[in-house]
Amino acid sequence: MSKQLRLAVEKRKNYLINYLIKAGIYKKNEQHLFELTLTDLELEYKKWNRNCKE
């Protein structure tokens, strides 16, 4: 993986983690957010965002 792509992934992960923490979400099951993959974080973000709009 190129350095630019790795930095972009880390930046997106940090954004999602901070957003979810502000929303009061700290773990998924027994895993802390920083242990999740970008895909898992995106899914949690979408799930939370969908629930807020209902």
JSON list of N, CA, C and O in Angstrom, two decimals:
[
{"chain": "A", "resi": 1, "resn": "MET", "atom": "N", "xyz": [0.87, -1.18, 0.00]},
{"chain": "A", "resi": 1, "resn": "MET", "atom": "CA", "xyz": [0.00, 0.00, 0.00]},
{"chain": "A", "resi": 1, "resn": "MET", "atom": "C", "xyz": [0.91, 1.23, 0.00]},
{"chain": "A", "resi": 1, "resn": "MET", "atom": "O", "xyz": [1.85, 1.32, 0.75]},
{"chain": "A", "resi": 2, "resn": "SER", "atom": "N", "xyz": [0.58, 2.17, -0.84]},
{"chain": "A", "resi": 2, "resn": "SER", "atom": "CA", "xyz": [1.39, 3.38, -0.91]},
{"chain": "A", "resi": 2, "resn": "SER", "atom": "C", "xyz": [1.21, 4.22, 0.35]},
{"chain": "A", "resi": 2, "resn": "SER", "atom": "O", "xyz": [0.22, 4.10, 1.07]},
{"chain": "A", "resi": 3, "resn": "LYS", "atom": "N", "xyz": [2.19, 5.06, 0.59]},
{"chain": "A", "resi": 3, "resn": "LYS", "atom": "CA", "xyz": [2.16, 5.90, 1.79]},
{"chain": "A", "resi": 3, "resn": "LYS", "atom": "C", "xyz": [0.96, 6.84, 1.76]},
{"chain": "A", "resi": 3, "resn": "LYS", "atom": "O", "xyz": [0.31, 7.06, 2.78]},
{"chain": "A", "resi": 4, "resn": "GLN", "atom": "N", "xyz": [0.64, 7.39, 0.59]},
{"chain": "A", "resi": 4, "resn": "GLN", "atom": "CA", "xyz": [-0.50, 8.30, 0.47]},
{"chain": "A", "resi": 4, "resn": "GLN", "atom": "C", "xyz": [-1.81, 7.61, 0.79]},
{"chain": "A", "resi": 4, "resn": "GLN", "atom": "O", "xyz": [-2.65, 8.17, 1.49]},
{"chain": "A", "resi": 5, "resn": "LEU", "atom": "N", "xyz": [-1.99, 6.41, 0.30]},
{"chain": "A", "resi": 5, "resn": "LEU", "atom": "CA", "xyz": [-3.22, 5.66, 0.55]},
{"chain": "A", "resi": 5, "resn": "LEU", "atom": "C", "xyz": [-3.33, 5.32, 2.04]},
{"chain": "A", "resi": 5, "resn": "LEU", "atom": "O", "xyz": [-4.39, 5.46, 2.64]},
{"chain": "A", "resi": 6, "resn": "ARG", "atom": "N", "xyz": [-2.24, 4.89, 2.64]},
{"chain": "A", "resi": 6, "resn": "ARG", "atom": "CA", "xyz": [-2.23, 4.55, 4.06]},
{"chain": "A", "resi": 6, "resn": "ARG", "atom": "C", "xyz": [-2.60, 5.77, 4.90]},
{"chain": "A", "resi": 6, "resn": "ARG", "atom": "O", "xyz": [-3.39, 5.68, 5.85]},
{"chain": "A", "resi": 7, "resn": "LEU", "atom": "N", "xyz": [-2.06, 6.94, 4.55]},
{"chain": "A", "resi": 7, "resn": "LEU", "atom": "CA", "xyz": [-2.39, 8.16, 5.27]},
{"chain": "A", "resi": 7, "resn": "LEU", "atom": "C", "xyz": [-3.85, 8.54, 5.10]},
{"chain": "A", "resi": 7, "resn": "LEU", "atom": "O", "xyz": [-4.50, 8.98, 6.05]},
{"chain": "A", "resi": 8, "resn": "ALA", "atom": "N", "xyz": [-4.38, 8.35, 3.89]},
{"chain": "A", "resi": 8, "resn": "ALA", "atom": "CA", "xyz": [-5.79, 8.66, 3.64]},
{"chain": "A", "resi": 8, "resn": "ALA", "atom": "C", "xyz": [-6.70, 7.73, 4.45]},
{"chain": "A", "resi": 8, "resn": "ALA", "atom": "O", "xyz": [-7.71, 8.18, 5.01]},
{"chain": "A", "resi": 9, "resn": "VAL", "atom": "N", "xyz": [-6.35, 6.46, 4.54]},
{"chain": "A", "resi": 9, "resn": "VAL", "atom": "CA", "xyz": [-7.14, 5.49, 5.31]},
{"chain": "A", "resi": 9, "resn": "VAL", "atom": "C", "xyz": [-7.10, 5.87, 6.79]},
{"chain": "A", "resi": 9, "resn": "VAL", "atom": "O", "xyz": [-8.13, 5.89, 7.46]},
{"chain": "A", "resi": 10, "resn": "GLU", "atom": "N", "xyz": [-5.92, 6.18, 7.31]},
{"chain": "A", "resi": 10, "resn": "GLU", "atom": "CA", "xyz": [-5.79, 6.56, 8.71]},
{"chain": "A", "resi": 10, "resn": "GLU", "atom": "C", "xyz": [-6.55, 7.85, 9.02]},
{"chain": "A", "resi": 10, "resn": "GLU", "atom": "O", "xyz": [-7.19, 7.96, 10.07]},
{"chain": "A", "resi": 11, "resn": "LYS", "atom": "N", "xyz": [-6.52, 8.79, 8.11]},
{"chain": "A", "resi": 11, "resn": "LYS", "atom": "CA", "xyz": [-7.25, 10.05, 8.30]},
{"chain": "A", "resi": 11, "resn": "LYS", "atom": "C", "xyz": [-8.75, 9.80, 8.36]},
{"chain": "A", "resi": 11, "resn": "LYS", "atom": "O", "xyz": [-9.46, 10.34, 9.22]},
{"chain": "A", "resi": 12, "resn": "ARG", "atom": "N", "xyz": [-9.26, 8.97, 7.47]},
{"chain": "A", "resi": 12, "resn": "ARG", "atom": "CA", "xyz": [-10.69, 8.64, 7.45]},
{"chain": "A", "resi": 12, "resn": "ARG", "atom": "C", "xyz": [-11.09, 7.87, 8.71]},
{"chain": "A", "resi": 12, "resn": "ARG", "atom": "O", "xyz": [-12.14, 8.14, 9.31]},
{"chain": "A", "resi": 13, "resn": "LYS", "atom": "N", "xyz": [-10.24, 6.92, 9.13]},
{"chain": "A", "resi": 13, "resn": "LYS", "atom": "CA", "xyz": [-10.51, 6.16, 10.35]},
{"chain": "A", "resi": 13, "resn": "LYS", "atom": "C", "xyz": [-10.58, 7.10, 11.56]},
{"chain": "A", "resi": 13, "resn": "LYS", "atom": "O", "xyz": [-11.50, 7.00, 12.37]},
{"chain": "A", "resi": 14, "resn": "ASN", "atom": "N", "xyz": [-9.64, 8.02, 11.65]},
{"chain": "A", "resi": 14, "resn": "ASN", "atom": "CA", "xyz": [-9.63, 8.97, 12.77]},
{"chain": "A", "resi": 14, "resn": "ASN", "atom": "C", "xyz": [-10.88, 9.84, 12.76]},
{"chain": "A", "resi": 14, "resn": "ASN", "atom": "O", "xyz": [-11.47, 10.11, 13.82]},
{"chain": "A", "resi": 15, "resn": "TYR", "atom": "N", "xyz": [-11.29, 10.28, 11.58]},
{"chain": "A", "resi": 15, "resn": "TYR", "atom": "CA", "xyz": [-12.51, 11.09, 11.48]},
{"chain": "A", "resi": 15, "resn": "TYR", "atom": "C", "xyz": [-13.72, 10.30, 11.98]},
{"chain": "A", "resi": 15, "resn": "TYR", "atom": "O", "xyz": [-14.51, 10.81, 12.78]},
{"chain": "A", "resi": 16, "resn": "LEU", "atom": "N", "xyz": [-13.86, 9.08, 11.51]},
{"chain": "A", "resi": 16, "resn": "LEU", "atom": "CA", "xyz": [-15.01, 8.25, 11.91]},
{"chain": "A", "resi": 16, "resn": "LEU", "atom": "C", "xyz": [-14.98, 7.93, 13.40]},
{"chain": "A", "resi": 16, "resn": "LEU", "atom": "O", "xyz": [-16.02, 7.97, 14.06]},
{"chain": "A", "resi": 17, "resn": "ILE", "atom": "N", "xyz": [-13.82, 7.61, 13.92]},
{"chain": "A", "resi": 17, "resn": "ILE", "atom": "CA", "xyz": [-13.69, 7.31, 15.35]},
{"chain": "A", "resi": 17, "resn": "ILE", "atom": "C", "xyz": [-14.10, 8.52, 16.18]},
{"chain": "A", "resi": 17, "resn": "ILE", "atom": "O", "xyz": [-14.89, 8.40, 17.12]},
{"chain": "A", "resi": 18, "resn": "ASN", "atom": "N", "xyz": [-13.60, 9.68, 15.83]},
{"chain": "A", "resi": 18, "resn": "ASN", "atom": "CA", "xyz": [-13.96, 10.89, 16.57]},
{"chain": "A", "resi": 18, "resn": "ASN", "atom": "C", "xyz": [-15.45, 11.18, 16.48]},
{"chain": "A", "resi": 18, "resn": "ASN", "atom": "O", "xyz": [-16.08, 11.57, 17.46]},
{"chain": "A", "resi": 19, "resn": "TYR", "atom": "N", "xyz": [-16.03, 10.98, 15.31]},
{"chain": "A", "resi": 19, "resn": "TYR", "atom": "CA", "xyz": [-17.46, 11.22, 15.12]},
{"chain": "A", "resi": 19, "resn": "TYR", "atom": "C", "xyz": [-18.29, 10.27, 15.98]},
{"chain": "A", "resi": 19, "resn": "TYR", "atom": "O", "xyz": [-19.23, 10.68, 16.66]},
{"chain": "A", "resi": 20, "resn": "LEU", "atom": "N", "xyz": [-17.91, 8.99, 15.98]},
{"chain": "A", "resi": 20, "resn": "LEU", "atom": "CA", "xyz": [-18.66, 8.00, 16.75]},
{"chain": "A", "resi": 20, "resn": "LEU", "atom": "C", "xyz": [-18.50, 8.23, 18.25]},
{"chain": "A", "resi": 20, "resn": "LEU", "atom": "O", "xyz": [-19.46, 8.06, 19.01]},
{"chain": "A", "resi": 21, "resn": "ILE", "atom": "N", "xyz": [-17.31, 8.64, 18.69]},
{"chain": "A", "resi": 21, "resn": "ILE", "atom": "CA", "xyz": [-17.11, 8.93, 20.11]},
{"chain": "A", "resi": 21, "resn": "ILE", "atom": "C", "xyz": [-17.99, 10.10, 20.53]},
{"chain": "A", "resi": 21, "resn": "ILE", "atom": "O", "xyz": [-18.61, 10.07, 21.59]},
{"chain": "A", "resi": 22, "resn": "LYS", "atom": "N", "xyz": [-18.08, 11.13, 19.69]},
{"chain": "A", "resi": 22, "resn": "LYS", "atom": "CA", "xyz": [-18.95, 12.27, 20.01]},
{"chain": "A", "resi": 22, "resn": "LYS", "atom": "C", "xyz": [-20.41, 11.85, 20.08]},
{"chain": "A", "resi": 22, "resn": "LYS", "atom": "O", "xyz": [-21.20, 12.44, 20.80]},
{"chain": "A", "resi": 23, "resn": "ALA", "atom": "N", "xyz": [-20.75, 10.80, 19.34]},
{"chain": "A", "resi": 23, "resn": "ALA", "atom": "CA", "xyz": [-22.12, 10.28, 19.35]},
{"chain": "A", "resi": 23, "resn": "ALA", "atom": "C", "xyz": [-22.35, 9.32, 20.51]},
{"chain": "A", "resi": 23, "resn": "ALA", "atom": "O", "xyz": [-23.46, 8.81, 20.69]},
{"chain": "A", "resi": 24, "resn": "GLY", "atom": "N", "xyz": [-21.30, 9.06, 21.31]},
{"chain": "A", "resi": 24, "resn": "GLY", "atom": "CA", "xyz": [-21.45, 8.20, 22.47]},
{"chain": "A", "resi": 24, "resn": "GLY", "atom": "C", "xyz": [-21.16, 6.74, 22.21]},
{"chain": "A", "resi": 24, "resn": "GLY", "atom": "O", "xyz": [-21.47, 5.88, 23.03]},
{"chain": "A", "resi": 25, "resn": "ILE", "atom": "N", "xyz": [-20.58, 6.42, 21.07]},
{"chain": "A", "resi": 25, "resn": "ILE", "atom": "CA", "xyz": [-20.26, 5.04, 20.73]},
{"chain": "A", "resi": 25, "resn": "ILE", "atom": "C", "xyz": [-18.76, 4.84, 20.94]},
{"chain": "A", "resi": 25, "resn": "ILE", "atom": "O", "xyz": [-17.95, 5.55, 20.33]},
{"chain": "A", "resi": 26, "resn": "TYR", "atom": "N", "xyz": [-18.41, 3.90, 21.81]},
{"chain": "A", "resi": 26, "resn": "TYR", "atom": "CA", "xyz": [-17.00, 3.68, 22.13]},
{"chain": "A", "resi": 26, "resn": "TYR", "atom": "C", "xyz": [-16.50, 2.30, 21.74]},
{"chain": "A", "resi": 26, "resn": "TYR", "atom": "O", "xyz": [-15.30, 2.10, 21.57]},
{"chain": "A", "resi": 27, "resn": "LYS", "atom": "N", "xyz": [-17.43, 1.36, 21.60]},
{"chain": "A", "resi": 27, "resn": "LYS", "atom": "CA", "xyz": [-17.07, -0.01, 21.27]},
{"chain": "A", "resi": 27, "resn": "LYS", "atom": "C", "xyz": [-18.10, -0.61, 20.33]},
{"chain": "A", "resi": 27, "resn": "LYS", "atom": "O", "xyz": [-19.25, -0.18, 20.30]},
{"chain": "A", "resi": 28, "resn": "LYS", "atom": "N", "xyz": [-17.67, -1.61, 19.59]},
{"chain": "A", "resi": 28, "resn": "LYS", "atom": "CA", "xyz": [-18.58, -2.46, 18.82]},
{"chain": "A", "resi": 28, "resn": "LYS", "atom": "C", "xyz": [-18.37, -3.84, 19.39]},
{"chain": "A", "resi": 28, "resn": "LYS", "atom": "O", "xyz": [-17.26, -4.39, 19.30]},
{"chain": "A", "resi": 29, "resn": "ASN", "atom": "N", "xyz": [-19.40, -4.37, 20.00]},
{"chain": "A", "resi": 29, "resn": "ASN", "atom": "CA", "xyz": [-19.29, -5.61, 20.77]},
{"chain": "A", "resi": 29, "resn": "ASN", "atom": "C", "xyz": [-18.25, -5.39, 21.85]},
{"chain": "A", "resi": 29, "resn": "ASN", "atom": "O", "xyz": [-18.41, -4.55, 22.68]},
{"chain": "A", "resi": 30, "resn": "GLU", "atom": "N", "xyz": [-17.16, -6.11, 21.83]},
{"chain": "A", "resi": 30, "resn": "GLU", "atom": "CA", "xyz": [-16.12, -5.93, 22.85]},
{"chain": "A", "resi": 30, "resn": "GLU", "atom": "C", "xyz": [-14.86, -5.28, 22.27]},
{"chain": "A", "resi": 30, "resn": "GLU", "atom": "O", "xyz": [-13.84, -5.21, 22.93]},
{"chain": "A", "resi": 31, "resn": "GLN", "atom": "N", "xyz": [-14.94, -4.82, 21.03]},
{"chain": "A", "resi": 31, "resn": "GLN", "atom": "CA", "xyz": [-13.78, -4.20, 20.38]},
{"chain": "A", "resi": 31, "resn": "GLN", "atom": "C", "xyz": [-13.87, -2.68, 20.49]},
{"chain": "A", "resi": 31, "resn": "GLN", "atom": "O", "xyz": [-14.91, -2.10, 20.22]},
{"chain": "A", "resi": 32, "resn": "HIS", "atom": "N", "xyz": [-12.76, -2.07, 20.84]},
{"chain": "A", "resi": 32, "resn": "HIS", "atom": "CA", "xyz": [-12.68, -0.62, 20.84]},
{"chain": "A", "resi": 32, "resn": "HIS", "atom": "C", "xyz": [-12.66, -0.14, 19.38]},
{"chain": "A", "resi": 32, "resn": "HIS", "atom": "O", "xyz": [-12.24, -0.87, 18.49]},
{"chain": "A", "resi": 33, "resn": "LEU", "atom": "N", "xyz": [-13.09, 1.09, 19.17]},
{"chain": "A", "resi": 33, "resn": "LEU", "atom": "CA", "xyz": [-13.17, 1.61, 17.81]},
{"chain": "A", "resi": 33, "resn": "LEU", "atom": "C", "xyz": [-11.83, 1.58, 17.09]},
{"chain": "A", "resi": 33, "resn": "LEU", "atom": "O", "xyz": [-11.77, 1.27, 15.90]},
{"chain": "A", "resi": 34, "resn": "PHE", "atom": "N", "xyz": [-10.75, 1.88, 17.79]},
{"chain": "A", "resi": 34, "resn": "PHE", "atom": "CA", "xyz": [-9.45, 1.93, 17.13]},
{"chain": "A", "resi": 34, "resn": "PHE", "atom": "C", "xyz": [-8.98, 0.56, 16.66]},
{"chain": "A", "resi": 34, "resn": "PHE", "atom": "O", "xyz": [-8.05, 0.46, 15.85]},
{"chain": "A", "resi": 35, "resn": "GLU", "atom": "N", "xyz": [-9.62, -0.51, 17.12]},
{"chain": "A", "resi": 35, "resn": "GLU", "atom": "CA", "xyz": [-9.27, -1.87, 16.70]},
{"chain": "A", "resi": 35, "resn": "GLU", "atom": "C", "xyz": [-10.02, -2.28, 15.43]},
{"chain": "A", "resi": 35, "resn": "GLU", "atom": "O", "xyz": [-9.68, -3.29, 14.82]},
{"chain": "A", "resi": 36, "resn": "LEU", "atom": "N", "xyz": [-11.02, -1.52, 15.04]},
{"chain": "A", "resi": 36, "resn": "LEU", "atom": "CA", "xyz": [-11.85, -1.88, 13.88]},
{"chain": "A", "resi": 36, "resn": "LEU", "atom": "C", "xyz": [-11.19, -1.48, 12.57]},
{"chain": "A", "resi": 36, "resn": "LEU", "atom": "O", "xyz": [-10.39, -0.55, 12.51]},
{"chain": "A", "resi": 37, "resn": "THR", "atom": "N", "xyz": [-11.60, -2.16, 11.51]},
{"chain": "A", "resi": 37, "resn": "THR", "atom": "CA", "xyz": [-11.13, -1.80, 10.18]},
{"chain": "A", "resi": 37, "resn": "THR", "atom": "C", "xyz": [-11.92, -0.59, 9.68]},
{"chain": "A", "resi": 37, "resn": "THR", "atom": "O", "xyz": [-12.97, -0.23, 10.25]},
{"chain": "A", "resi": 38, "resn": "LEU", "atom": "N", "xyz": [-11.45, 0.01, 8.62]},
{"chain": "A", "resi": 38, "resn": "LEU", "atom": "CA", "xyz": [-12.15, 1.14, 8.03]},
{"chain": "A", "resi": 38, "resn": "LEU", "atom": "C", "xyz": [-13.55, 0.72, 7.60]},
{"chain": "A", "resi": 38, "resn": "LEU", "atom": "O", "xyz": [-14.52, 1.45, 7.80]},
{"chain": "A", "resi": 39, "resn": "THR", "atom": "N", "xyz": [-13.67, -0.45, 7.03]},
{"chain": "A", "resi": 39, "resn": "THR", "atom": "CA", "xyz": [-14.98, -0.95, 6.60]},
{"chain": "A", "resi": 39, "resn": "THR", "atom": "C", "xyz": [-15.95, -1.07, 7.77]},
{"chain": "A", "resi": 39, "resn": "THR", "atom": "O", "xyz": [-17.11, -0.64, 7.68]},
{"chain": "A", "resi": 40, "resn": "ASP", "atom": "N", "xyz": [-15.49, -1.62, 8.88]},
{"chain": "A", "resi": 40, "resn": "ASP", "atom": "CA", "xyz": [-16.34, -1.75, 10.07]},
{"chain": "A", "resi": 40, "resn": "ASP", "atom": "C", "xyz": [-16.74, -0.38, 10.61]},
{"chain": "A", "resi": 40, "resn": "ASP", "atom": "O", "xyz": [-17.89, -0.19, 11.02]},
{"chain": "A", "resi": 41, "resn": "LEU", "atom": "N", "xyz": [-15.81, 0.55, 10.61]},
{"chain": "A", "resi": 41, "resn": "LEU", "atom": "CA", "xyz": [-16.12, 1.91, 11.08]},
{"chain": "A", "resi": 41, "resn": "LEU", "atom": "C", "xyz": [-17.16, 2.57, 10.18]},
{"chain": "A", "resi": 41, "resn": "LEU", "atom": "O", "xyz": [-18.08, 3.23, 10.65]},
{"chain": "A", "resi": 42, "resn": "GLU", "atom": "N", "xyz": [-17.00, 2.40, 8.87]},
{"chain": "A", "resi": 42, "resn": "GLU", "atom": "CA", "xyz": [-17.97, 2.97, 7.92]},
{"chain": "A", "resi": 42, "resn": "GLU", "atom": "C", "xyz": [-19.36, 2.39, 8.16]},
{"chain": "A", "resi": 42, "resn": "GLU", "atom": "O", "xyz": [-20.36, 3.11, 8.14]},
{"chain": "A", "resi": 43, "resn": "LEU", "atom": "N", "xyz": [-19.44, 1.09, 8.42]},
{"chain": "A", "resi": 43, "resn": "LEU", "atom": "CA", "xyz": [-20.73, 0.44, 8.67]},
{"chain": "A", "resi": 43, "resn": "LEU", "atom": "C", "xyz": [-21.36, 0.96, 9.95]},
{"chain": "A", "resi": 43, "resn": "LEU", "atom": "O", "xyz": [-22.57, 1.21, 10.00]},
{"chain": "A", "resi": 44, "resn": "GLU", "atom": "N", "xyz": [-20.57, 1.12, 11.01]},
{"chain": "A", "resi": 44, "resn": "GLU", "atom": "CA", "xyz": [-21.09, 1.66, 12.26]},
{"chain": "A", "resi": 44, "resn": "GLU", "atom": "C", "xyz": [-21.59, 3.09, 12.08]},
{"chain": "A", "resi": 44, "resn": "GLU", "atom": "O", "xyz": [-22.62, 3.48, 12.60]},
{"chain": "A", "resi": 45, "resn": "TYR", "atom": "N", "xyz": [-20.84, 3.88, 11.34]},
{"chain": "A", "resi": 45, "resn": "TYR", "atom": "CA", "xyz": [-21.22, 5.26, 11.06]},
{"chain": "A", "resi": 45, "resn": "TYR", "atom": "C", "xyz": [-22.55, 5.30, 10.30]},
{"chain": "A", "resi": 45, "resn": "TYR", "atom": "O", "xyz": [-23.45, 6.06, 10.66]},
{"chain": "A", "resi": 46, "resn": "LYS", "atom": "N", "xyz": [-22.67, 4.49, 9.27]},
{"chain": "A", "resi": 46, "resn": "LYS", "atom": "CA", "xyz": [-23.91, 4.46, 8.48]},
{"chain": "A", "resi": 46, "resn": "LYS", "atom": "C", "xyz": [-25.08, 3.98, 9.32]},
{"chain": "A", "resi": 46, "resn": "LYS", "atom": "O", "xyz": [-26.18, 4.52, 9.22]},
{"chain": "A", "resi": 47, "resn": "LYS", "atom": "N", "xyz": [-24.86, 2.97, 10.16]},
{"chain": "A", "resi": 47, "resn": "LYS", "atom": "CA", "xyz": [-25.92, 2.45, 11.02]},
{"chain": "A", "resi": 47, "resn": "LYS", "atom": "C", "xyz": [-26.38, 3.52, 12.00]},
{"chain": "A", "resi": 47, "resn": "LYS", "atom": "O", "xyz": [-27.58, 3.73, 12.18]},
{"chain": "A", "resi": 48, "resn": "TRP", "atom": "N", "xyz": [-25.45, 4.20, 12.63]},
{"chain": "A", "resi": 48, "resn": "TRP", "atom": "CA", "xyz": [-25.79, 5.26, 13.58]},
{"chain": "A", "resi": 48, "resn": "TRP", "atom": "C", "xyz": [-26.50, 6.42, 12.86]},
{"chain": "A", "resi": 48, "resn": "TRP", "atom": "O", "xyz": [-27.51, 6.92, 13.34]},
{"chain": "A", "resi": 49, "resn": "ASN", "atom": "N", "xyz": [-25.99, 6.81, 11.72]},
{"chain": "A", "resi": 49, "resn": "ASN", "atom": "CA", "xyz": [-26.56, 7.91, 10.96]},
{"chain": "A", "resi": 49, "resn": "ASN", "atom": "C", "xyz": [-27.99, 7.58, 10.51]},
{"chain": "A", "resi": 49, "resn": "ASN", "atom": "O", "xyz": [-28.87, 8.43, 10.56]},
{"chain": "A", "resi": 50, "resn": "ARG", "atom": "N", "xyz": [-28.23, 6.35, 10.11]},
{"chain": "A", "resi": 50, "resn": "ARG", "atom": "CA", "xyz": [-29.56, 5.92, 9.67]},
{"chain": "A", "resi": 50, "resn": "ARG", "atom": "C", "xyz": [-30.53, 5.95, 10.85]},
{"chain": "A", "resi": 50, "resn": "ARG", "atom": "O", "xyz": [-31.67, 6.38, 10.72]},
{"chain": "A", "resi": 51, "resn": "ASN", "atom": "N", "xyz": [-30.09, 5.51, 12.03]},
{"chain": "A", "resi": 51, "resn": "ASN", "atom": "CA", "xyz": [-30.95, 5.51, 13.22]},
{"chain": "A", "resi": 51, "resn": "ASN", "atom": "C", "xyz": [-31.30, 6.92, 13.66]},
{"chain": "A", "resi": 51, "resn": "ASN", "atom": "O", "xyz": [-32.39, 7.15, 14.21]},
{"chain": "A", "resi": 52, "resn": "CYS", "atom": "N", "xyz": [-30.41, 7.86, 13.47]},
{"chain": "A", "resi": 52, "resn": "CYS", "atom": "CA", "xyz": [-30.67, 9.25, 13.87]},
{"chain": "A", "resi": 52, "resn": "CYS", "atom": "C", "xyz": [-31.71, 9.92, 12.98]},
{"chain": "A", "resi": 52, "resn": "CYS", "atom": "O", "xyz": [-32.43, 10.81, 13.42]},
{"chain": "A", "resi": 53, "resn": "LYS", "atom": "N", "xyz": [-31.79, 9.50, 11.73]},
{"chain": "A", "resi": 53, "resn": "LYS", "atom": "CA", "xyz": [-32.71, 10.12, 10.79]},
{"chain": "A", "resi": 53, "resn": "LYS", "atom": "C", "xyz": [-34.12, 9.58, 10.93]},
{"chain": "A", "resi": 53, "resn": "LYS", "atom": "O", "xyz": [-35.06, 10.16, 10.43]},
{"chain": "A", "resi": 54, "resn": "GLU", "atom": "N", "xyz": [-34.28, 8.47, 11.65]},
{"chain": "A", "resi": 54, "resn": "GLU", "atom": "CA", "xyz": [-35.62, 7.87, 11.80]},
{"chain": "A", "resi": 54, "resn": "GLU", "atom": "C", "xyz": [-36.41, 8.56, 12.87]},
{"chain": "A", "resi": 54, "resn": "GLU", "atom": "O", "xyz": [-36.03, 9.18, 13.76]}
]
